[in-house]
Tab-separated table of C-alpha atoms in Angstrom:
chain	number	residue	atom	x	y	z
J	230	UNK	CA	16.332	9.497	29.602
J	231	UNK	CA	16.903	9.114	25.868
J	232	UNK	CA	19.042	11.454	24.407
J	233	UNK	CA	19.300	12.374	20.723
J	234	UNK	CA	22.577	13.676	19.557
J	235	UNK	CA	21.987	16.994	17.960
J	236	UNK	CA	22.592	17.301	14.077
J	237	UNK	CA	25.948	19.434	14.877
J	238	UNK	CA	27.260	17.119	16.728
J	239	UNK	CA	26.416	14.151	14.231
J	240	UNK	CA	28.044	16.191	11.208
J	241	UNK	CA	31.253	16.352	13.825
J	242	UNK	CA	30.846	12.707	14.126
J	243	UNK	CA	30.705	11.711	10.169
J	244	UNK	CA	33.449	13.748	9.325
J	245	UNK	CA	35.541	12.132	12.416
J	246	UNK	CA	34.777	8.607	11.456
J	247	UNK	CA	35.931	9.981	7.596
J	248	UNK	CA	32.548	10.816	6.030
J	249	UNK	CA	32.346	14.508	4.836
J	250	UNK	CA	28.810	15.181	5.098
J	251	UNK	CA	27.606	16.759	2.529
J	252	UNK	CA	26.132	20.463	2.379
J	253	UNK	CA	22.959	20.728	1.300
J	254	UNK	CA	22.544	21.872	-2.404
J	255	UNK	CA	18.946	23.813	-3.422
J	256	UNK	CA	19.466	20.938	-6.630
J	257	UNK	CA	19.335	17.837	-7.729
J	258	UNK	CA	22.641	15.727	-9.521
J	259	UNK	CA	22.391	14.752	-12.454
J	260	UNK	CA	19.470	16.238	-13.539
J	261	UNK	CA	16.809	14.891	-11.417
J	262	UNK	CA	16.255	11.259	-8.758
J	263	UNK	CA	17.267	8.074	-9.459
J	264	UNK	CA	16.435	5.278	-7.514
J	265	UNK	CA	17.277	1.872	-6.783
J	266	UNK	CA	15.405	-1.553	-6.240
J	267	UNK	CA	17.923	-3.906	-4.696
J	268	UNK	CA	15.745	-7.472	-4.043
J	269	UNK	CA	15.445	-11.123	-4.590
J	270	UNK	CA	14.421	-11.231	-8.112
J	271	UNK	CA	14.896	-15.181	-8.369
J	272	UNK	CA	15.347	-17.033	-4.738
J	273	UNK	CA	13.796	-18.135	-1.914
J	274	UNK	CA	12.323	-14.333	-0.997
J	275	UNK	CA	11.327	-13.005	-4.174
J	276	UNK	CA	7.610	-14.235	-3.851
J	277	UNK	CA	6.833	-11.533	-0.835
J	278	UNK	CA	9.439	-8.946	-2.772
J	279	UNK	CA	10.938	-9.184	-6.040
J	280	UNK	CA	8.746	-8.266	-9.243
J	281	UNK	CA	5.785	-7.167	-6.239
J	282	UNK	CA	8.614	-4.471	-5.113
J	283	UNK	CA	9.571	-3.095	-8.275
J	284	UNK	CA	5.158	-2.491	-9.197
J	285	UNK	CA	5.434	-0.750	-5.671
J	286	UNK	CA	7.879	1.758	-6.669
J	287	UNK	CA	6.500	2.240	-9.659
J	288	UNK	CA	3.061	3.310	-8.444
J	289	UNK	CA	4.723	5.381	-5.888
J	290	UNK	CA	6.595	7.074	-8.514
J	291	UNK	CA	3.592	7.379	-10.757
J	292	UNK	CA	1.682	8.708	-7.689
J	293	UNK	CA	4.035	11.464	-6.740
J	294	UNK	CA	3.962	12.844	-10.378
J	295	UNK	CA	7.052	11.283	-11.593
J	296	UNK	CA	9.166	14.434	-11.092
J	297	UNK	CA	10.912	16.268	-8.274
J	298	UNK	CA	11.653	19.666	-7.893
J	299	UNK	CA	10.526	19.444	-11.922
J	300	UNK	CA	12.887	17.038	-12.852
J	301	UNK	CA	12.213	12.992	-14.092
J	302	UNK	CA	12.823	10.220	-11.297
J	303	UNK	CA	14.144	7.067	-12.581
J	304	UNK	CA	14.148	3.638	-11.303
J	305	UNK	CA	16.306	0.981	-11.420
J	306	UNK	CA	16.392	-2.387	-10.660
J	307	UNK	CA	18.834	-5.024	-9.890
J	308	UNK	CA	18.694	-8.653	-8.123
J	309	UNK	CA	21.144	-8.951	-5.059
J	310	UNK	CA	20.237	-12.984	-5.070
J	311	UNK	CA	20.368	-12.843	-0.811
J	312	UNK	CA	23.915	-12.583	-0.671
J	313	UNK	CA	26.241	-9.793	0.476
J	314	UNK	CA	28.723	-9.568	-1.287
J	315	UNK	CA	26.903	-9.078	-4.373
J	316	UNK	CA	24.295	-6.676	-2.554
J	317	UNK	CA	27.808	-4.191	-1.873
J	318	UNK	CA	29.187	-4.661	-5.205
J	319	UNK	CA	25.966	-3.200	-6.979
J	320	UNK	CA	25.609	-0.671	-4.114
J	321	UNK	CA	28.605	0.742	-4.739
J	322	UNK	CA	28.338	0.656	-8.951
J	323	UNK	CA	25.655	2.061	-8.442
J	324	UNK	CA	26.420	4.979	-6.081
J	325	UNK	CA	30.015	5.882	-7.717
J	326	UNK	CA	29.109	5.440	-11.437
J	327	UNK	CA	25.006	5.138	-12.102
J	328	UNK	CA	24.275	8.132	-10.060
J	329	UNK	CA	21.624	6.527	-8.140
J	330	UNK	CA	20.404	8.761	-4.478
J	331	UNK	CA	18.696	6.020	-2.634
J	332	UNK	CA	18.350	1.815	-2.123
J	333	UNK	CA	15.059	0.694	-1.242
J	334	UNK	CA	14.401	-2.871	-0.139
J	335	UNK	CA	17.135	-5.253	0.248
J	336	UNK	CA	15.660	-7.947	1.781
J	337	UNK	CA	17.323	-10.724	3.385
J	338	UNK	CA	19.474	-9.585	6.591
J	339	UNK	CA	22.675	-10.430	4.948
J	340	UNK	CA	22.040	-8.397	2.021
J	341	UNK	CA	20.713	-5.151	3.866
J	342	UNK	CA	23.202	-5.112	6.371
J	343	UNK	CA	25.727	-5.392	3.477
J	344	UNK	CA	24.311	-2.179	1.515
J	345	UNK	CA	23.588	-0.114	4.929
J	346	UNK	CA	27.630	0.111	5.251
J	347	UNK	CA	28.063	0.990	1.990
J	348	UNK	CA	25.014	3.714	1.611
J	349	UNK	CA	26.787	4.777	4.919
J	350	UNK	CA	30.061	5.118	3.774
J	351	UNK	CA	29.041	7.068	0.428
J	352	UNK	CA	26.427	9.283	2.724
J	353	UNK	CA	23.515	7.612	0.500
J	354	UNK	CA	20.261	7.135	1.277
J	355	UNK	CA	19.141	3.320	1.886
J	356	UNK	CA	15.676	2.551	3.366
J	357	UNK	CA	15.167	-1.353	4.011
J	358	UNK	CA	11.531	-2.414	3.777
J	359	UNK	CA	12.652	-6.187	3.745
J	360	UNK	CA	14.789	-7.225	6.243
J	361	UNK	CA	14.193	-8.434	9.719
J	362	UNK	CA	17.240	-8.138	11.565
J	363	UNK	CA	17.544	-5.946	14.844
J	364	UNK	CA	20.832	-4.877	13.937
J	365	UNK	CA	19.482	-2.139	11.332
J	366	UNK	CA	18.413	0.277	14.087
J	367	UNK	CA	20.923	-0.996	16.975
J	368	UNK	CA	24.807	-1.445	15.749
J	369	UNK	CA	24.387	-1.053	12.081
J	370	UNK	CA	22.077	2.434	12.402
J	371	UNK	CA	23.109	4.983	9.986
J	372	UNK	CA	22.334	8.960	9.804
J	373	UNK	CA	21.180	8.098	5.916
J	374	UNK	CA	19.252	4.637	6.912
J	375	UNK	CA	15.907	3.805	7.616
J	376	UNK	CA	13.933	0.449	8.635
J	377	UNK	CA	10.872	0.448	7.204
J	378	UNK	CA	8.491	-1.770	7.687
J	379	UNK	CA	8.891	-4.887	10.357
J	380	UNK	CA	11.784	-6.369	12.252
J	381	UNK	CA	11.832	-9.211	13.928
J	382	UNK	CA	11.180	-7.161	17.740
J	383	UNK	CA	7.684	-6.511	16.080
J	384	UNK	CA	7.032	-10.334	15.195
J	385	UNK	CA	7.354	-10.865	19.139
J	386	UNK	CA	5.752	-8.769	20.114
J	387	UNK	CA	2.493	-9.942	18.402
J	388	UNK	CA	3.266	-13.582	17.234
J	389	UNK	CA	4.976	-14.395	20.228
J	390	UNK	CA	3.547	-12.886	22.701
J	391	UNK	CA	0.001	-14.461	21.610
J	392	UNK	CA	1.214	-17.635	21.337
J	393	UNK	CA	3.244	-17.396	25.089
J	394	UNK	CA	-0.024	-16.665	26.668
J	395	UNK	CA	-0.499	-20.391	28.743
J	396	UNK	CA	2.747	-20.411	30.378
J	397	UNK	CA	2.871	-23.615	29.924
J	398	UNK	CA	3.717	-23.464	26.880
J	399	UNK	CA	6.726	-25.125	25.425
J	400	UNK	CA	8.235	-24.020	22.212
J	401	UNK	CA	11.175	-25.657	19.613
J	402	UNK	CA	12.789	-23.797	17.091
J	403	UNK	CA	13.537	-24.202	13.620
J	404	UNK	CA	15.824	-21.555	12.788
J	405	UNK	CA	17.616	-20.120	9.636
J	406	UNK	CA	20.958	-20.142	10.397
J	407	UNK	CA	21.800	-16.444	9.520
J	408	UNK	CA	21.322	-13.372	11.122
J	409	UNK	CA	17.871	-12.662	10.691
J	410	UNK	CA	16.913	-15.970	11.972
J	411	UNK	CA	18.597	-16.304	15.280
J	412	UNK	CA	17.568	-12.767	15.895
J	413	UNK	CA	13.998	-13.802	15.563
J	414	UNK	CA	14.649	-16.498	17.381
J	415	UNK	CA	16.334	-14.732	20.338
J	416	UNK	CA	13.414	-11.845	20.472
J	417	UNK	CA	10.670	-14.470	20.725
J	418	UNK	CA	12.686	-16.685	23.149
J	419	UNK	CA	12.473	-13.321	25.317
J	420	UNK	CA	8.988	-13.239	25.113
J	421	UNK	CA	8.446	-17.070	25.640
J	422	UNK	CA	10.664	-16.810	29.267
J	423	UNK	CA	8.706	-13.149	29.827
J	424	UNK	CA	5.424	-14.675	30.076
J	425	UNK	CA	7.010	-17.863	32.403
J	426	UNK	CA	7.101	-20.493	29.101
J	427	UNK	CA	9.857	-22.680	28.332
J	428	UNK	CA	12.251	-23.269	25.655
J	429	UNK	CA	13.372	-26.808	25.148
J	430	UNK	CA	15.885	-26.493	22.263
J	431	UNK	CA	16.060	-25.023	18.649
J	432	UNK	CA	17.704	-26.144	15.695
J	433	UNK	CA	19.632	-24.442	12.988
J	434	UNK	CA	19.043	-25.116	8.930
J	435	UNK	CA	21.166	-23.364	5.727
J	436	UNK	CA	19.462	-20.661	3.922
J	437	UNK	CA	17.870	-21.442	1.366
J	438	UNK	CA	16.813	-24.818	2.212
J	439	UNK	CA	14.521	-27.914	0.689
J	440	UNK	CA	14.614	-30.882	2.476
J	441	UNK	CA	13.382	-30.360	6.264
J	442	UNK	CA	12.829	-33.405	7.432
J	443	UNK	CA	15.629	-33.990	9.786
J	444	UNK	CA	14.772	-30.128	11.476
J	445	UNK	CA	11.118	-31.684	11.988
J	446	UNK	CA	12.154	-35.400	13.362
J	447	UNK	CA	13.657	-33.216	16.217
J	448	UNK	CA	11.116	-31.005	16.832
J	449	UNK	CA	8.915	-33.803	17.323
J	450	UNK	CA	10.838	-35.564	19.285
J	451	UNK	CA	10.971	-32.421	21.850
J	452	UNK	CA	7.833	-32.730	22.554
J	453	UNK	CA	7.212	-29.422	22.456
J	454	UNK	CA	3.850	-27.909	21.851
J	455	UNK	CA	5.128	-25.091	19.701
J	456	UNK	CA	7.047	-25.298	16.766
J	457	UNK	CA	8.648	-22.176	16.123
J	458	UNK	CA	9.694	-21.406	12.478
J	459	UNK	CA	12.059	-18.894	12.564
J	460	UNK	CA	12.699	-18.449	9.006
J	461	UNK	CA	10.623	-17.037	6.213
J	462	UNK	CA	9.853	-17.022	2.390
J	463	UNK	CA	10.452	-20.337	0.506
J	464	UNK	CA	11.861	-21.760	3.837
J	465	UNK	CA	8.640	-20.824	5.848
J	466	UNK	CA	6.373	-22.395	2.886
J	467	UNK	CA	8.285	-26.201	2.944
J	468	UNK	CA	8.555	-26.091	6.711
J	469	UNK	CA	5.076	-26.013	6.800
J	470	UNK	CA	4.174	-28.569	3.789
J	471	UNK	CA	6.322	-31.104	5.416
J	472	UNK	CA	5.093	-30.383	8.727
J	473	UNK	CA	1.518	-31.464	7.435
J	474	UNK	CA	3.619	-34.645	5.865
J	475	UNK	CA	4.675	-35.696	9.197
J	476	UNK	CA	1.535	-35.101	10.950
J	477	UNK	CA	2.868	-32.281	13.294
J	478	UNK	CA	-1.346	-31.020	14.506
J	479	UNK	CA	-2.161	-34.850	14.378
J	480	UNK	CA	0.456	-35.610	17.006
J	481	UNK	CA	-0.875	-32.564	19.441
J	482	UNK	CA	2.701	-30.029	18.210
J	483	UNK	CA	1.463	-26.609	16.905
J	484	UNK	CA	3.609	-24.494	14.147
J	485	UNK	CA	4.427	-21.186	14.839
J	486	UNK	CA	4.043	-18.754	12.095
J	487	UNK	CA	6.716	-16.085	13.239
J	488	UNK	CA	7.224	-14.581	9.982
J	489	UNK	CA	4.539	-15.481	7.725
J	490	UNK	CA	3.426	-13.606	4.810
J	491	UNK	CA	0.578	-13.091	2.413
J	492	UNK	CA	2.327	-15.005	-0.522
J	493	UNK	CA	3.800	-17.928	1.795
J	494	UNK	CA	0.015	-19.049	2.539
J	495	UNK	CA	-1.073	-18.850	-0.669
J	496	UNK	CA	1.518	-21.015	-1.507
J	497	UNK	CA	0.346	-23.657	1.109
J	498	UNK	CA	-2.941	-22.908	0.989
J	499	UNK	CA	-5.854	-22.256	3.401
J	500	UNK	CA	-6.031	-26.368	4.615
J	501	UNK	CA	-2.375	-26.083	5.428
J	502	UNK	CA	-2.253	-22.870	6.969
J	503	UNK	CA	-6.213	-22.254	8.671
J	504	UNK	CA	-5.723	-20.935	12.329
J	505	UNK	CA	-2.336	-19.684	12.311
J	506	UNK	CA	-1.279	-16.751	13.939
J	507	UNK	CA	0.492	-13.960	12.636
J	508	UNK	CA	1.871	-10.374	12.921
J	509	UNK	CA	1.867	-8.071	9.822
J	510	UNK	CA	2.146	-4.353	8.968
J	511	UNK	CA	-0.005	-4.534	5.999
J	512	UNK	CA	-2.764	-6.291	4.921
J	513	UNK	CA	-4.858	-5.446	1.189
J	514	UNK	CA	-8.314	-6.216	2.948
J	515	UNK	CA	-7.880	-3.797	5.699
J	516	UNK	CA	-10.075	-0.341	4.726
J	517	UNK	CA	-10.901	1.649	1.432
J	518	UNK	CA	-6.862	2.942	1.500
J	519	UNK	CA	-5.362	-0.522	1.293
J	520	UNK	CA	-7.953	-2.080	-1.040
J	521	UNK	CA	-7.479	0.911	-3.900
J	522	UNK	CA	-3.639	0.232	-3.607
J	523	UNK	CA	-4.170	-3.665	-3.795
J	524	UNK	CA	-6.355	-3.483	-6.587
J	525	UNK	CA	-3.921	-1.029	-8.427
J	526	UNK	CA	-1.086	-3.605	-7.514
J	527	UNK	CA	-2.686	-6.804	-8.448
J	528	UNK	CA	-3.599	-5.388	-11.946
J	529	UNK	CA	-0.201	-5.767	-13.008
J	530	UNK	CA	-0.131	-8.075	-11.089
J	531	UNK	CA	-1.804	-10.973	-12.146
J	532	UNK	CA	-4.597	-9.944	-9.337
J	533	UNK	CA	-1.825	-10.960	-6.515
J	534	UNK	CA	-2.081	-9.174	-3.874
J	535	UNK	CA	0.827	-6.898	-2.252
J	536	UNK	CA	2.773	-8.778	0.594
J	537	UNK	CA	4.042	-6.318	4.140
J	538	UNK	CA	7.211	-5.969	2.025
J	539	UNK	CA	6.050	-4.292	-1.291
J	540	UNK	CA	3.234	-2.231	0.443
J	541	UNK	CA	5.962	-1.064	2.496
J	542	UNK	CA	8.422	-0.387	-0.206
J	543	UNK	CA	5.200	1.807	-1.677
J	544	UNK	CA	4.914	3.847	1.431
J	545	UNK	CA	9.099	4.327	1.780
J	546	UNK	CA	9.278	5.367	-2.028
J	547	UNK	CA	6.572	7.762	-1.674
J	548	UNK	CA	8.078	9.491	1.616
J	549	UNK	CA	11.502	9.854	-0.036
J	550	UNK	CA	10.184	11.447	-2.985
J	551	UNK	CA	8.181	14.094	-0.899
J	552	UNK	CA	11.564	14.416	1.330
J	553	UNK	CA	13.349	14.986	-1.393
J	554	UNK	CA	11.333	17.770	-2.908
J	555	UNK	CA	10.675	19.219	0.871
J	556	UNK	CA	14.911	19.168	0.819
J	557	UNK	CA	15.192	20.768	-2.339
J	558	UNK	CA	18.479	18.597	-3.003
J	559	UNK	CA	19.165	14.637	-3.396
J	560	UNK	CA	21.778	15.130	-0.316
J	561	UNK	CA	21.513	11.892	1.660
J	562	UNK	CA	21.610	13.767	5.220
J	563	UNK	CA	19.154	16.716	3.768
J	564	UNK	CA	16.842	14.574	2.538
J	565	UNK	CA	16.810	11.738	5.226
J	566	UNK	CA	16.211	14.803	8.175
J	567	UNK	CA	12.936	15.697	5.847
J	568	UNK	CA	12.141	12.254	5.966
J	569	UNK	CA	12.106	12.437	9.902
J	570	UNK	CA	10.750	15.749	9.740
J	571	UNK	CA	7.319	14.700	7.800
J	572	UNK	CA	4.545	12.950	8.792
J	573	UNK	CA	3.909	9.658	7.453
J	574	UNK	CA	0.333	8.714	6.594
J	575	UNK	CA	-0.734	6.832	3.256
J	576	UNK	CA	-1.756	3.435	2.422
J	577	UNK	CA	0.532	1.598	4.626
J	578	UNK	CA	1.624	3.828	7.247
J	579	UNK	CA	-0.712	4.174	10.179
J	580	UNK	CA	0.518	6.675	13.230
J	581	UNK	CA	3.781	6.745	12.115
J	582	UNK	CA	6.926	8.411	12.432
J	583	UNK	CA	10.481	7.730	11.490
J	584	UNK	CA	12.652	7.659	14.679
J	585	UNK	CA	16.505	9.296	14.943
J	586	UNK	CA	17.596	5.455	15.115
J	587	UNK	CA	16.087	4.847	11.955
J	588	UNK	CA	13.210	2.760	12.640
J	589	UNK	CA	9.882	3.867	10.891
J	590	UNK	CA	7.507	2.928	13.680
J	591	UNK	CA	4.058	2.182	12.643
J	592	UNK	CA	0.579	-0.042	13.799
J	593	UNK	CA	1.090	-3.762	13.101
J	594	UNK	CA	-1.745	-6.283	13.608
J	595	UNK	CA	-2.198	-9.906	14.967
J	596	UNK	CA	-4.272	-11.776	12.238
J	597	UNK	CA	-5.515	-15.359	12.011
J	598	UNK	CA	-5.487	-17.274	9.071
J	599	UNK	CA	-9.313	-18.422	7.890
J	600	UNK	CA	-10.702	-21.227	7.521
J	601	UNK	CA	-11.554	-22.721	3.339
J	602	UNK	CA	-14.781	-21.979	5.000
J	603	UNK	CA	-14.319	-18.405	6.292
J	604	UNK	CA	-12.766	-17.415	3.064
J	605	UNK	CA	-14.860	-15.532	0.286
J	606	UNK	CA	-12.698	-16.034	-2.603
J	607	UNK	CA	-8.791	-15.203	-3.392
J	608	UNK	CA	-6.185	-14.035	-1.005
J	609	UNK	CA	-9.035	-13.328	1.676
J	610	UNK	CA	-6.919	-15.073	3.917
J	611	UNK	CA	-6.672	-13.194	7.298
J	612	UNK	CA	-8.729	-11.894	10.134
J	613	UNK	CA	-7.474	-9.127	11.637
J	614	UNK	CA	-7.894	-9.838	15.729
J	615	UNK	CA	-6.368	-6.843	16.838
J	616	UNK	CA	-4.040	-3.463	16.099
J	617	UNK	CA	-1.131	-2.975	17.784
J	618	UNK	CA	-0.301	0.596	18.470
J	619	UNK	CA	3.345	1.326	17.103
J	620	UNK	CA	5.248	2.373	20.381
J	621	UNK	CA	4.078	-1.746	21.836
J	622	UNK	CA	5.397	-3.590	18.327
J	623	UNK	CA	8.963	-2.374	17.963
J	624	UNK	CA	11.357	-1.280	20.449
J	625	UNK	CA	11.855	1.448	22.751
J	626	UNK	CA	13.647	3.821	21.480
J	627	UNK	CA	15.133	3.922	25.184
J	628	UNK	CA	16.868	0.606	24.540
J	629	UNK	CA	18.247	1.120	21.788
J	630	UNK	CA	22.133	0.742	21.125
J	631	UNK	CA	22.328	2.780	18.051
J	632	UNK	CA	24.784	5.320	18.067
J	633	UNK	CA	22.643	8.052	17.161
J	634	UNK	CA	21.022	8.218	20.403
J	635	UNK	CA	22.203	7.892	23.860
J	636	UNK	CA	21.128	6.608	26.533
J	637	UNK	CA	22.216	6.900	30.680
């Protein structure tokens, strides 16, 4: 049976491990919220976040009122250029000296993992709507953190777990060699072996990365029939252009789209990508909610649409800010139990609910890319084959390892 440890007992714990956890004040410091944007203004990730996640805020901002309690919330933004050490360094400016109350975003693994120990340390709020890694809700789950809106346990268990159907199945990876990508690759390969397929071998490439030529020479040379690219953003989009170079479909090998997003196959386009199967939380097309959001997004937007990762970062915004006014103070543990406490239903968030480990567990869905054919004009790109119901995509709250809940 999973246990949750009661809020006493987690105040005893924080103040044990040397965090004073801070009462809850009926006010707000410094005169109202501020709020922080931490992404990948410039590299290899700020196509599906970036410039998209700032607009995000801002409409969830500007759709909340742009006050709490009656005071102004502010926004800030800064670029954390996937690396971690410059991710903590801005964290903590911005806790200790800017006055900011919560981080949203942070993707790249490296980067949010960085910024969860310092929001933890300072008792801040951080909600990550852009990272992948497993470790968010297992070892590095905080009291003040939150996981948003995919990880890479929901990936498998759509992706994956389509793809794994023929047992005979074979599969090679091409893996980012960082966290986030051999934790992809280690949830799918659990899948794969689940459903009696076969990994042959995987290989490991830097982040960020150009030239994959070498990666695909061995994945041919496998022979296996699925090529699966665990990696994402800019890394994603060439490992599919070159794949097409060296006639990966032509030779009988399939790609793997483990983590593909709205922006990377717009980038390669519909030839490139038509067929492929993927798992996403979000998609513009979906009903009357998501299209009014995506056609408020993509008019400052240059008519792009939002990717998973900036619709999410809409939804998380938009939950703090009614937290925080539910809370009546900017308190990281006040206003993250509200956040918990709330129900979480808007343009992104289907049947969801924000677990004590953190994870904000929501319907996903298993698309297909269209054909040029099937497509009616821009970024109509997927067809949605089915929903997956929240408690299937991520996992069990039973196996988790996060210290916030126990289990026998």
């Amino acid at each position: 049976m999973t246990r949750i440890i009661p809020a006493s007992a987690l105040a005893a714990a924080l103040l044990a491990g040397g965090l004073a956890a801070t009462p809850a004040r009926a006010q707000y410091a410094d005169g109202g919220i501020k709020i922080g944007v931490l992404t990948d203004m410039s590299g290899g990730y700020s196509d599906l976040a970036g410039k998209g996640s700032v607009t995000a805020a801002q409409l969830a901002i500007e759709d909340f009122g742009k006050t709490v309690g009656g005071r102004k919330v502010e926004l800030i933004v800064a670029d954390h250029q996937n690396k971690a050490d410059i991710a903590s360094t801005i964290a903590r400016r911005w806790f200790d000296t800017e006055g900011v109350d919560a981080i949203f975003n942070t993707n790249s693994s490296v980067a949010g993992l960085a910024v969860r120990e310092v929001a933890r340390a300072k008792g801040k709020v951080d909600v990550n709507s852009g990272a992948g890694s497993m470790a968010l809700t297992n070892a590095a789950c905080s009291p003040t953190g939150a996981h948003w809106s995919w990880d890479t346990h929901a990936l498998a268990a759509g992706t994956a777990a389509a793809l794994a159907d023929d047992p005979k199945n074979t599969w090679f990876f091409i893996t980012a060699d960082y966290t986030f990508g051999h934790d992809l690759e280690a949830q799918v390969t659990r899948v794969v072996k689940a459903k009696g397929g076969t990994v042959l071998g995987s290989v490991k490439h830097p982040f960020p990365n150009a030239d994959f030529s070498s990666y695909l020479i061995q994945a041919q040379a496998s022979g296996a029939r699925i090529i699966g690219m665990a990696n994402a953003g800019a890394d994603t989009i060439n490992t599919i252009k070159q794949a097409a170079e060296f006639g990966i479909a032509e030779g009988g090998q399939s790609l793997g789209g483990l983590n593909i997003f709205l922006t990377d196959v717009n980038s390669v386009g519909l030839k490139a990508a038509q067929g492929m199967i993927l798992t996403t939380g979000f998609y513009w097309d979906l009903d009357d909610r998501t299209r009014a959001l995506a056609q408020r997004f993509g008019a400052r937007m240059g008519g792009r649409m939002p990717t998973m990762v900036q619709a999410g970062d809409y939804s998380a915004v938009l939950h703090y800010l009614k937290a925080a006014e539910a809370a009546g103070t900017d308190d990281g543990l006040a206003v993250m139990a509200k956040m918990r406490e709330l129900p979480i239903e808007d343009a992104f968030a289907r049947n969801a609910k924000l677990r004590p480990d953190g994870r904000m567990v929501h319907d996903m869905y298993l698309a297909r890319v269209k054909t040029p054919a099937e497509s009616k004009g821009p970024w109509d790109f997927y067809t949605i084959l089915k929903t997956i119901p929240g408690d299937e995509a991520f996992q069990p709250l039973a196996q988790s390892t996060c210290k916030l809940v126990t289990n026998p």
